[in-house]
Coordinates of C-alpha atoms and ligand atoms in Angstrom, one line a residue:
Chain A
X1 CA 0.0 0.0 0.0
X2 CA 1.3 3.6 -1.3
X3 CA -2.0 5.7 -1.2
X4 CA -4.7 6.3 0.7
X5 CA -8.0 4.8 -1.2
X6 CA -9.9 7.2 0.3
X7 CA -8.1 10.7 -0.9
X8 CA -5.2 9.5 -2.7
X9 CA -2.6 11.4 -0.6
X10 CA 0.6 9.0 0.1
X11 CA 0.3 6.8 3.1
X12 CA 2.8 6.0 6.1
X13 CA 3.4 2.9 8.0
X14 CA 2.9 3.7 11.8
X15 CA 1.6 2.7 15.0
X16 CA -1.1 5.3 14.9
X17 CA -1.4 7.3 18.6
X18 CA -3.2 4.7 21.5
X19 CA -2.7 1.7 18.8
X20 CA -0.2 -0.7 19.4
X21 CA 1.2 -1.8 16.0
X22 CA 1.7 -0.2 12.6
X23 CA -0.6 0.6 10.1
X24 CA -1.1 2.2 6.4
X25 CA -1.9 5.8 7.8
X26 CA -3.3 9.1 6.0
X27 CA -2.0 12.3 6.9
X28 CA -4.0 13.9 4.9
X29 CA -7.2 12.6 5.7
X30 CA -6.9 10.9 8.8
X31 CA -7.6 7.3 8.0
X32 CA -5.9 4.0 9.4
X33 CA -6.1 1.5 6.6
X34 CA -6.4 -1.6 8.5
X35 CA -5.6 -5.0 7.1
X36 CA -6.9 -8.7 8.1
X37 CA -7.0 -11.7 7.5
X38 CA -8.5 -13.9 4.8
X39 CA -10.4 -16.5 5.0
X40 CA -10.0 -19.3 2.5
X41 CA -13.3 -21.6 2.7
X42 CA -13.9 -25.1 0.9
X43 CA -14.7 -28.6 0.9
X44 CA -14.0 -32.2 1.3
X45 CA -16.4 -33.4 -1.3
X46 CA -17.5 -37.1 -0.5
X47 CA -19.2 -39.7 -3.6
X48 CA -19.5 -43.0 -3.1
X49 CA -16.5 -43.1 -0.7
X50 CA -14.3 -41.7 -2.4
X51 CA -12.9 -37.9 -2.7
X52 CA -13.6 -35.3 -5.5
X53 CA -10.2 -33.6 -6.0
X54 CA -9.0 -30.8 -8.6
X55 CA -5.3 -30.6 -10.2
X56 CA -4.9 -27.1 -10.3
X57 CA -4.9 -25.0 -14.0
X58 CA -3.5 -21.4 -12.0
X59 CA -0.5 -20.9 -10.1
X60 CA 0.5 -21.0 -7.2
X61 CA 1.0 -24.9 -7.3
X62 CA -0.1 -25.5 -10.8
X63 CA -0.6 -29.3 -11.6
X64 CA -0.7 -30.0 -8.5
X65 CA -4.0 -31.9 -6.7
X66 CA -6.2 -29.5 -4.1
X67 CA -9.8 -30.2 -2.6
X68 CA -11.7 -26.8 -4.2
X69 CA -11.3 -23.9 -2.0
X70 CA -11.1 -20.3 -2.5
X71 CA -11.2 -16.6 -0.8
X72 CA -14.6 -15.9 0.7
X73 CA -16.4 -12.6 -0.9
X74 CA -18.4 -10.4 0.2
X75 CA -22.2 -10.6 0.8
X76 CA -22.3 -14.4 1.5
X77 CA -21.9 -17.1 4.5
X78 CA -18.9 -19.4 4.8
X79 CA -20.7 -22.0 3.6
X80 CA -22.0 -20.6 0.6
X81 CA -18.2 -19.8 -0.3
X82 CA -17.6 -23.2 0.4
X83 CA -20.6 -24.2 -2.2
X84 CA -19.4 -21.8 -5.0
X85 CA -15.2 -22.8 -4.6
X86 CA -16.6 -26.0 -5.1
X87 CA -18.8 -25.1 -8.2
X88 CA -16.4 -22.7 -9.6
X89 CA -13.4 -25.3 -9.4
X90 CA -15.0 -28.8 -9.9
X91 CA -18.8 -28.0 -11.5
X92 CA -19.8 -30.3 -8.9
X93 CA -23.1 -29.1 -7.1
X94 CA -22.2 -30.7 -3.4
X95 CA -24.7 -30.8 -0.2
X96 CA -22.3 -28.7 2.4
X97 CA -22.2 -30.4 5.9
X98 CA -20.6 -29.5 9.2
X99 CA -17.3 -27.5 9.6
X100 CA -14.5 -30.0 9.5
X101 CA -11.0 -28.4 9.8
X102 CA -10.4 -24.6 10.8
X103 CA -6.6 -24.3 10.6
X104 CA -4.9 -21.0 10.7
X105 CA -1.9 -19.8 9.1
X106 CA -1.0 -16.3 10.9
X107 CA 2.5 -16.1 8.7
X108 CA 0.1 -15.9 5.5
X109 CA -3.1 -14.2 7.2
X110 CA -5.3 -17.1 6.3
X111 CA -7.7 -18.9 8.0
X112 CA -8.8 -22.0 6.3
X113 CA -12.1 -23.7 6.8
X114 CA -12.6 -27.0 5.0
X115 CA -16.7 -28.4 4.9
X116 CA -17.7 -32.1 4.9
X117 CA -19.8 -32.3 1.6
X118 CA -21.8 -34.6 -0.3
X119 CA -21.0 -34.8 -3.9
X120 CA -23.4 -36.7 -6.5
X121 CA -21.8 -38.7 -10.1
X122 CA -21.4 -35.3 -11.7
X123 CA -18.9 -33.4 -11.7
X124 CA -16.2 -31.1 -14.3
X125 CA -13.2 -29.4 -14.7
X126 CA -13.8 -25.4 -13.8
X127 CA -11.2 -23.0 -15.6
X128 CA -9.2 -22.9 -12.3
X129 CA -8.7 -27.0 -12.7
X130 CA -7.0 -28.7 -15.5
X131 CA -9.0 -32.0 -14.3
X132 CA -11.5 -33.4 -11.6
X133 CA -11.3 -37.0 -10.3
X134 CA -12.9 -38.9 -7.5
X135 CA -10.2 -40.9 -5.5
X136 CA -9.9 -43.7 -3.1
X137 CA -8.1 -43.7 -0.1
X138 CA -5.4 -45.7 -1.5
X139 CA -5.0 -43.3 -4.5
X140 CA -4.8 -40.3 -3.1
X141 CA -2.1 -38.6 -4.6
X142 CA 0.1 -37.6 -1.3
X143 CA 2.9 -36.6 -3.0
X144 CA 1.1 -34.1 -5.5
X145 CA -0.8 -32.3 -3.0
X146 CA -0.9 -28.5 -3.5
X147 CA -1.1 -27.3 0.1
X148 CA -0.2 -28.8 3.5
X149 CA -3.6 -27.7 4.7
X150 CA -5.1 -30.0 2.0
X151 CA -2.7 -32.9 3.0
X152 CA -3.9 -31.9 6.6
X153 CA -7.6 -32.1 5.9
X154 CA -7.6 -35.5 3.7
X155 CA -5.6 -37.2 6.8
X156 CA -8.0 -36.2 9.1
X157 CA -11.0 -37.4 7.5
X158 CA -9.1 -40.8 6.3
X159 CA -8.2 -41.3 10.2
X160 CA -11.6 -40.3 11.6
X161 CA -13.7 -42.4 8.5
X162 CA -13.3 -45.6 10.6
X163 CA -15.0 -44.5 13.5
X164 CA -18.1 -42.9 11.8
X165 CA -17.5 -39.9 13.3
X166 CA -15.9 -36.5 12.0
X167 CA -15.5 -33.5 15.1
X168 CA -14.2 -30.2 14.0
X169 CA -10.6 -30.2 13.9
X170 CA -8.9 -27.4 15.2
X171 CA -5.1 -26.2 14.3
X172 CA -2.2 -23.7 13.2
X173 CA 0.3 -24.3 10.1
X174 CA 3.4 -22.0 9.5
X175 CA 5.9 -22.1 7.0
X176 CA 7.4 -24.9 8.5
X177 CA 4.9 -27.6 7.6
X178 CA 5.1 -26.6 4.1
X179 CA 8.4 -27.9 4.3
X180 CA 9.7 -30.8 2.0
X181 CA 6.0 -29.6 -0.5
X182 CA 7.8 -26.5 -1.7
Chain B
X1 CA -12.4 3.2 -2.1
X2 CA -11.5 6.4 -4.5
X3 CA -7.7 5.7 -5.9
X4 CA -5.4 3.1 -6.5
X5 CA -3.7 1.9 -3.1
X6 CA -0.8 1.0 -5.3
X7 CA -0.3 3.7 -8.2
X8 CA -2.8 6.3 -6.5
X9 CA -4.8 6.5 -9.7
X10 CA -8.1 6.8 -9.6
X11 CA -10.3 3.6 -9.6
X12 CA -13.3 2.5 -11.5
X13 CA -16.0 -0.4 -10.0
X14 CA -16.6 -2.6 -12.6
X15 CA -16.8 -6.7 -13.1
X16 CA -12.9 -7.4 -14.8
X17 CA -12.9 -9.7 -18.1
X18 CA -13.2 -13.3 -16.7
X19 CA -15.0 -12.5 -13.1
X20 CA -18.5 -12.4 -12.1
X21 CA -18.5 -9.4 -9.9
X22 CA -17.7 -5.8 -9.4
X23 CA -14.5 -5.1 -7.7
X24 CA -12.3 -1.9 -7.4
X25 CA -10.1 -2.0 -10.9
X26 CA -7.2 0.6 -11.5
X27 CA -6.9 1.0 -15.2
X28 CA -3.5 2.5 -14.8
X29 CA -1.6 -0.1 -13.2
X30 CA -4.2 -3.3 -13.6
X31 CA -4.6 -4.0 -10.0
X32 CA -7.8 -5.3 -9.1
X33 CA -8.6 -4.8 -5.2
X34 CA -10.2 -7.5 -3.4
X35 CA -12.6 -6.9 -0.5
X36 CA -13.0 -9.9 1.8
X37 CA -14.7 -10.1 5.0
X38 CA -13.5 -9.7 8.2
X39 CA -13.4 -12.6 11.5
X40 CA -14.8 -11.4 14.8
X41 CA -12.9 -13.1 17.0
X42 CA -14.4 -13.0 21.0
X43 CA -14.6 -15.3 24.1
X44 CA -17.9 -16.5 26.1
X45 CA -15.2 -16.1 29.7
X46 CA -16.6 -18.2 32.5
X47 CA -15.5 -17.8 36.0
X48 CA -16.8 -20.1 38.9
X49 CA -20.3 -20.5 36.3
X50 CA -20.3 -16.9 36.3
X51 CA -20.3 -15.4 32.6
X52 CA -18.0 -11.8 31.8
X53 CA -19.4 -9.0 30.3
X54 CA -18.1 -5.8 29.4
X55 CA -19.9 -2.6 29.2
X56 CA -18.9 -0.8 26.0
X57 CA -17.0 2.8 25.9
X58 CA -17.2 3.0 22.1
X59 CA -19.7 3.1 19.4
X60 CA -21.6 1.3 18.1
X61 CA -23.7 0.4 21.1
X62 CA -21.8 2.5 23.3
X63 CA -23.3 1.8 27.3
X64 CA -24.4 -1.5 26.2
X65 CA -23.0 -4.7 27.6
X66 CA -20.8 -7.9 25.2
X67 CA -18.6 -10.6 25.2
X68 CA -14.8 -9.5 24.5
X69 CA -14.5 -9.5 21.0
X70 CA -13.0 -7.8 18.0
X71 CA -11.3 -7.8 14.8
X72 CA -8.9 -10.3 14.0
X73 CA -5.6 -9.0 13.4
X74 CA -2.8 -9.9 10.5
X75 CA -0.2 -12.5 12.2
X76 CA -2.0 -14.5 14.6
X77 CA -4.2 -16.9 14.8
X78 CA -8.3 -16.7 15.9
X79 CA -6.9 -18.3 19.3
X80 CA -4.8 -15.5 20.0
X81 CA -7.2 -13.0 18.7
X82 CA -10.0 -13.7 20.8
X83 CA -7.8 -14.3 23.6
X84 CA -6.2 -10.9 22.7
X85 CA -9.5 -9.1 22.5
X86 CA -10.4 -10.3 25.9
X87 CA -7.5 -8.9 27.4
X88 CA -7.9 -5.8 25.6
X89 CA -11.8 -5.3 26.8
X90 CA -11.7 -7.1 30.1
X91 CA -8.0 -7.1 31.1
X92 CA -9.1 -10.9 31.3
X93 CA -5.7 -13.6 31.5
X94 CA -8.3 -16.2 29.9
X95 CA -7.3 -19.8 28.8
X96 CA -8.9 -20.2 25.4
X97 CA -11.0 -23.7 24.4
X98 CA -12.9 -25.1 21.6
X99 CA -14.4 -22.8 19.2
X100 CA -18.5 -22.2 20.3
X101 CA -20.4 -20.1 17.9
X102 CA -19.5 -19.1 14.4
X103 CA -21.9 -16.6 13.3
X104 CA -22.3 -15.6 9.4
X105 CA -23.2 -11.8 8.9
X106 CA -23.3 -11.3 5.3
X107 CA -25.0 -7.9 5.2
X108 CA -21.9 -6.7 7.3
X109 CA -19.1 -8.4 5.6
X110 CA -18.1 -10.2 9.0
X111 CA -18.0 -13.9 10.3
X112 CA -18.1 -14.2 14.5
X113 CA -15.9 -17.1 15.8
X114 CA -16.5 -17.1 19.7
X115 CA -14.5 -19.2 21.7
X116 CA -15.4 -21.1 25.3
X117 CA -13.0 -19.6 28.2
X118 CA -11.5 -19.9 31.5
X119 CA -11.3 -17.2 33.5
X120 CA -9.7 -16.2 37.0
X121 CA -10.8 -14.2 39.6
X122 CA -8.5 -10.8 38.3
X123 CA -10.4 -8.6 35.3
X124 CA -11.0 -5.0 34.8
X125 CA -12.2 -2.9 32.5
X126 CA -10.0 -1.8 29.5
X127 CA -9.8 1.6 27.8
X128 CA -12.8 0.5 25.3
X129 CA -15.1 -1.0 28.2
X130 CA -16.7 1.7 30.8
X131 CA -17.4 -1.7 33.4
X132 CA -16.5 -5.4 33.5
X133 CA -18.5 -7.2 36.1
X134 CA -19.6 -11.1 36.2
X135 CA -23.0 -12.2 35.9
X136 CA -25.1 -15.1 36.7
X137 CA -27.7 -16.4 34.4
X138 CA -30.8 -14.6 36.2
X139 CA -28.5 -11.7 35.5
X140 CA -27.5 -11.5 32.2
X141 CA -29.3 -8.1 31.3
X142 CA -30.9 -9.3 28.2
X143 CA -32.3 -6.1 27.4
X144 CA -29.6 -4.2 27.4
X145 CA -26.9 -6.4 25.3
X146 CA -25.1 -5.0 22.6
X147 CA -25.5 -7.1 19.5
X148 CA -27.6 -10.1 18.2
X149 CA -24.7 -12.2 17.9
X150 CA -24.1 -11.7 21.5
X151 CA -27.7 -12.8 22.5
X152 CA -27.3 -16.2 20.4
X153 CA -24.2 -17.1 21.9
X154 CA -25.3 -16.6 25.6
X155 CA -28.6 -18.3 24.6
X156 CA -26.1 -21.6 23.1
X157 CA -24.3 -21.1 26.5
X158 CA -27.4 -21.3 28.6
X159 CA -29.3 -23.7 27.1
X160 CA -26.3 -26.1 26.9
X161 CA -24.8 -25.9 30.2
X162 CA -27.4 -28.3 31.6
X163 CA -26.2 -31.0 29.3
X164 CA -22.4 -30.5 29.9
X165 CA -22.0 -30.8 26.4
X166 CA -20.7 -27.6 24.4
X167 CA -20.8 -28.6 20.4
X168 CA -19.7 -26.0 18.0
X169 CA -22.7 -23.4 16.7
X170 CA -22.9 -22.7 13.7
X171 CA -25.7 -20.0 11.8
X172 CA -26.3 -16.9 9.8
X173 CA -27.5 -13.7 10.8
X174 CA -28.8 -10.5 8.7
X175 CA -30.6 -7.2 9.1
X176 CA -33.7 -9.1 10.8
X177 CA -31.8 -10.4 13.6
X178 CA -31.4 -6.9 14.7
X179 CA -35.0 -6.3 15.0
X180 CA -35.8 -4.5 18.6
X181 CA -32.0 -4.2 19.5
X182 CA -31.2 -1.1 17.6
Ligands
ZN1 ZN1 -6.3 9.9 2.8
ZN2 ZN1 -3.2 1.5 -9.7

């Protein structure tokens, strides 16, 4: 950040008076631009047993295998960001269940939350996704995975799926645990 | 949003070739600016079945009473940020739990994630709380609470505590909610 939206004047980086970290400040018009986090919603999308994944068409991570999962907008719930990510990225027009992973990755300002869904027989590659394919467990492609939080998330389902039961799972990534992916 | 963060040229709110939405576009340096919502990140504090409230010194709602809460920051997680808020509004040293409410707001741009806390016996009010005082349930002053996403989670806490079981929330909220309140 260089300008203020607001005026267009330039903007410093200080810890504004009774604030206690730095922010994009105006001068000239007296506003603190403040900056948050981003939350990336999505889904584990369930046919049949087996798992709807999407080999990534953009970068970062490009050919690489994700579950769909975007940044939320604007003007709609978690859940329907999970639903469109999902539509947008594999055409597949899921039933969204319960929140299953919430992991946050402070050294990125995301805050990933992954939804159990219900996916039917149809499904297609969006223009984010070069293809779309349901997998079993022992097919998931572990070594192709595009993000530690998706390798995170398919773990946890694969280890709770035995007992029939899936509880929130709660937890924080940094750049360490991208290690060894890229 | 007037000018270009980035270049400080003027910006135009249009949909961009290939989205499905209006965003802030500069034309003079291509940047398209992304507006995400924001995390509300609070604690429901509990000391000896005793619930904390704060008594608010700002607007909105100024005089009314809440549950610590308050934007989540860049750089930590929604642990540390309702943990943070709670020392900021009630000077509370809480030990965080399991996530208890998340709360959709798409008319406001916002997502509430309250968390379950410990509390001790040491809290005062911080500079954007007038009082800090603990209430038992025939207490909670209902009437005079400052937001709708404050009455649900009490309501959760309330109705739960019988069961000793605590499960994770989850809803939406929009203008309606707000009905009677303000
Ligand atoms: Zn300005
Ligand atoms: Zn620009």
């Amino acid at each position: 950040m260089n300008y203020c939206s607001h005026c267009g004047a330039s903007v410093s980086f200080e810890v504004p008076s009774g604030d206690d970290r730095p922010r994009y400040l105006c001068h000239h018009c007296g506003t603190v631009h403040y900056q948050n986090p981003r939350i990336v919603a999505g889904t584990i999308p369930v046919h049949e047993g087996k798992v709807l994944l999407c080999r990534r068409a953009i970068e970062p991570r490009h050919g690489y295998w994700t579950l769909p999962a975007g940044y939320m907008e604007n003007g709609e719930t978690t859940e329907q960001a999970a639903w469109r990510e999902t539509w947008e990225e594999a055409q597949a027009d899921v039933k969204v269940g319960h929140l299953y992973t919430l992991i946050d990755l402070p050294h990125i300002n995301q805050v990933y939350m992954i939804f159990r869904a219900e996916a039917g027989p149809e499904f297609a590659a969006g223009p984010e996704s070069l293809e779309v394919a349901l997998f079993d467990e022992q097919d998931i492609p572990w070594d192709h995975l595009a993000f530690p939080t998706i390798v995170r998330t398919l773990e946890h389902f694969f280890e709770d799926r035995p007992t029939g039961k899936f509880p929130l799972h709660t937890s924080t990534m940094d750049k360490r645990d991208r290690k060894g992916m890229f």
